[in-house]
Tab-separated table of C-alpha atoms in Angstrom:
chain	number	residue	atom	x	y	z
A	1	UNK	CA	0.000	0.000	0.000
A	2	UNK	CA	1.079	3.545	-0.652
A	3	UNK	CA	2.894	4.865	2.435
A	4	UNK	CA	0.617	7.930	2.436
A	5	UNK	CA	-2.276	5.603	3.261
A	6	UNK	CA	-0.565	3.660	6.053
A	7	UNK	CA	-2.097	4.266	9.450
A	8	UNK	CA	0.574	2.450	11.465
A	9	UNK	CA	-2.091	0.311	13.123
A	10	UNK	CA	-1.064	-3.173	12.006
A	11	UNK	CA	-4.497	-4.783	11.887
A	12	UNK	CA	-6.029	-1.867	9.990
A	13	UNK	CA	-3.145	-1.695	7.512
A	14	UNK	CA	-3.399	-5.461	6.994
A	15	UNK	CA	-7.119	-5.201	6.175
A	16	UNK	CA	-6.423	-2.351	3.785
A	17	UNK	CA	-3.629	-4.302	2.072
A	18	UNK	CA	-5.969	-7.268	1.640
A	19	UNK	CA	-8.639	-5.012	0.131
A	20	UNK	CA	-6.127	-3.547	-2.324
A	21	UNK	CA	-4.974	-7.022	-3.328
A	22	UNK	CA	-8.583	-8.035	-4.024
A	23	UNK	CA	-9.219	-4.835	-5.949
A	24	UNK	CA	-6.150	-5.430	-8.084
A	25	UNK	CA	-7.214	-9.013	-8.687
A	26	UNK	CA	-10.705	-7.910	-9.777
A	27	UNK	CA	-9.326	-5.207	-12.062
A	28	UNK	CA	-7.271	-7.782	-13.943
A	29	UNK	CA	-9.828	-10.592	-13.801
A	30	UNK	CA	-11.523	-12.304	-16.690
A	31	UNK	CA	-15.236	-11.794	-17.285
A	32	UNK	CA	-15.851	-15.265	-15.797
A	33	UNK	CA	-14.044	-14.400	-12.548
A	34	UNK	CA	-15.323	-10.850	-12.149
A	35	UNK	CA	-18.585	-11.396	-10.262
A	36	UNK	CA	-17.217	-13.955	-7.802
A	37	UNK	CA	-14.262	-11.679	-7.011
A	38	UNK	CA	-16.567	-8.681	-6.647
A	39	UNK	CA	-18.658	-10.687	-4.187
A	40	UNK	CA	-15.485	-11.696	-2.322
A	41	UNK	CA	-14.519	-8.027	-2.078
A	42	UNK	CA	-17.917	-7.179	-0.594
A	43	UNK	CA	-17.620	-9.985	1.973
A	44	UNK	CA	-14.091	-8.893	2.873
A	45	UNK	CA	-15.299	-5.323	3.296
A	46	UNK	CA	-18.166	-6.418	5.554
A	47	UNK	CA	-15.718	-8.315	7.789
A	48	UNK	CA	-13.256	-5.414	7.723
A	49	UNK	CA	-15.960	-2.922	8.731
A	50	UNK	CA	-17.342	-5.235	11.420
A	51	UNK	CA	-13.834	-5.465	12.904
A	52	UNK	CA	-13.396	-1.686	12.930
A	53	UNK	CA	-16.861	-1.160	14.388
A	54	UNK	CA	-16.165	-3.614	17.197
A	55	UNK	CA	-12.986	-1.661	18.025
A	56	UNK	CA	-14.908	1.614	18.028
A	57	UNK	CA	-17.589	0.174	20.306
A	58	UNK	CA	-15.077	-1.419	22.656
A	59	UNK	CA	-13.073	1.795	23.075
A	60	UNK	CA	-16.010	4.227	22.867
A	61	UNK	CA	-14.644	6.083	19.846
A	62	UNK	CA	-16.065	9.611	19.811
A	63	UNK	CA	-16.857	9.673	16.057
A	64	UNK	CA	-18.234	6.175	15.686
A	65	UNK	CA	-21.639	7.363	14.438
A	66	UNK	CA	-20.080	9.147	11.463
A	67	UNK	CA	-17.743	6.222	10.835
A	68	UNK	CA	-20.564	3.652	10.968
A	69	UNK	CA	-22.606	5.768	8.553
A	70	UNK	CA	-19.678	5.916	6.135
A	71	UNK	CA	-19.332	2.129	6.315
A	72	UNK	CA	-23.022	1.716	5.591
A	73	UNK	CA	-22.832	4.085	2.617
A	74	UNK	CA	-19.760	2.403	1.140
A	75	UNK	CA	-21.216	-1.085	1.502
A	76	UNK	CA	-24.528	0.066	0.082
A	77	UNK	CA	-22.776	1.516	-2.930
A	78	UNK	CA	-20.727	-1.639	-3.480
A	79	UNK	CA	-23.846	-3.768	-3.252
A	80	UNK	CA	-25.698	-1.465	-5.659
A	81	UNK	CA	-22.997	-1.794	-8.319
A	82	UNK	CA	-22.694	-5.531	-7.720
A	83	UNK	CA	-26.447	-5.969	-8.211
A	84	UNK	CA	-26.399	-3.807	-11.357
A	85	UNK	CA	-23.395	-5.762	-12.686
A	86	UNK	CA	-25.429	-8.981	-12.563
A	87	UNK	CA	-27.502	-7.618	-15.437
A	88	UNK	CA	-25.044	-5.177	-16.992
A	89	UNK	CA	-21.400	-6.047	-16.230
A	90	UNK	CA	-20.219	-2.614	-17.407
A	91	UNK	CA	-21.756	-1.027	-14.274
A	92	UNK	CA	-19.625	-3.181	-12.012
A	93	UNK	CA	-16.494	-2.753	-14.090
A	94	UNK	CA	-16.945	1.015	-14.095
A	95	UNK	CA	-17.213	1.071	-10.303
A	96	UNK	CA	-14.208	-1.217	-9.851
A	97	UNK	CA	-11.985	0.486	-12.402
A	98	UNK	CA	-12.981	4.118	-11.963
A	99	UNK	CA	-14.240	4.643	-8.410
A	100	UNK	CA	-13.384	1.903	-5.918
A	101	UNK	CA	-9.782	2.955	-5.270
A	102	UNK	CA	-10.739	6.620	-4.942
A	103	UNK	CA	-13.468	5.744	-2.425
A	104	UNK	CA	-11.016	3.533	-0.510
A	105	UNK	CA	-8.359	6.247	-0.463
A	106	UNK	CA	-10.802	8.943	0.660
A	107	UNK	CA	-12.150	6.692	3.439
A	108	UNK	CA	-8.683	6.061	4.859
A	109	UNK	CA	-7.612	9.705	4.702
A	110	UNK	CA	-10.842	11.253	5.987
A	111	UNK	CA	-12.327	8.597	8.261
A	112	UNK	CA	-9.944	5.790	9.254
A	113	UNK	CA	-7.149	8.237	10.081
A	114	UNK	CA	-9.337	9.663	12.890
A	115	UNK	CA	-9.741	6.214	14.414
A	116	UNK	CA	-6.034	5.491	14.076
A	117	UNK	CA	-5.131	8.764	15.794
A	118	UNK	CA	-7.628	8.020	18.587
A	119	UNK	CA	-6.068	4.581	19.152
A	120	UNK	CA	-2.512	5.931	19.106
A	121	UNK	CA	-3.341	8.748	21.535
A	122	UNK	CA	-4.671	6.166	23.978
A	123	UNK	CA	-1.790	3.769	23.313
A	124	UNK	CA	-4.204	1.056	22.207
A	125	UNK	CA	-2.450	-1.578	20.112
A	126	UNK	CA	-4.369	-4.027	17.970
């Protein structure tokens, strides 16, 4: 992962690296592999978000409402494009190739960085 996106919270960086690996795999996948990899990315993202949300709940993170809402929006968008791609694959490919990385990057910079800073300030290691 780009060093600018590293949060220096090992478990969070690991989840982000796994997401990027899946995204790269989907971007270079064949038409036959595309939908199953897209579904795998959604499942990975659900698990990733559940993990972060459990951390926020456990440590009473002050901005968890905003963070949870962002997770819900991102998952909803992924699911929307996945569902559309079932009928029209170009919708899914457009999302994957043109928007997914940008959304990922923006989420880390604007949202996940707040959680990482909160954890570091409280010397919470995960």
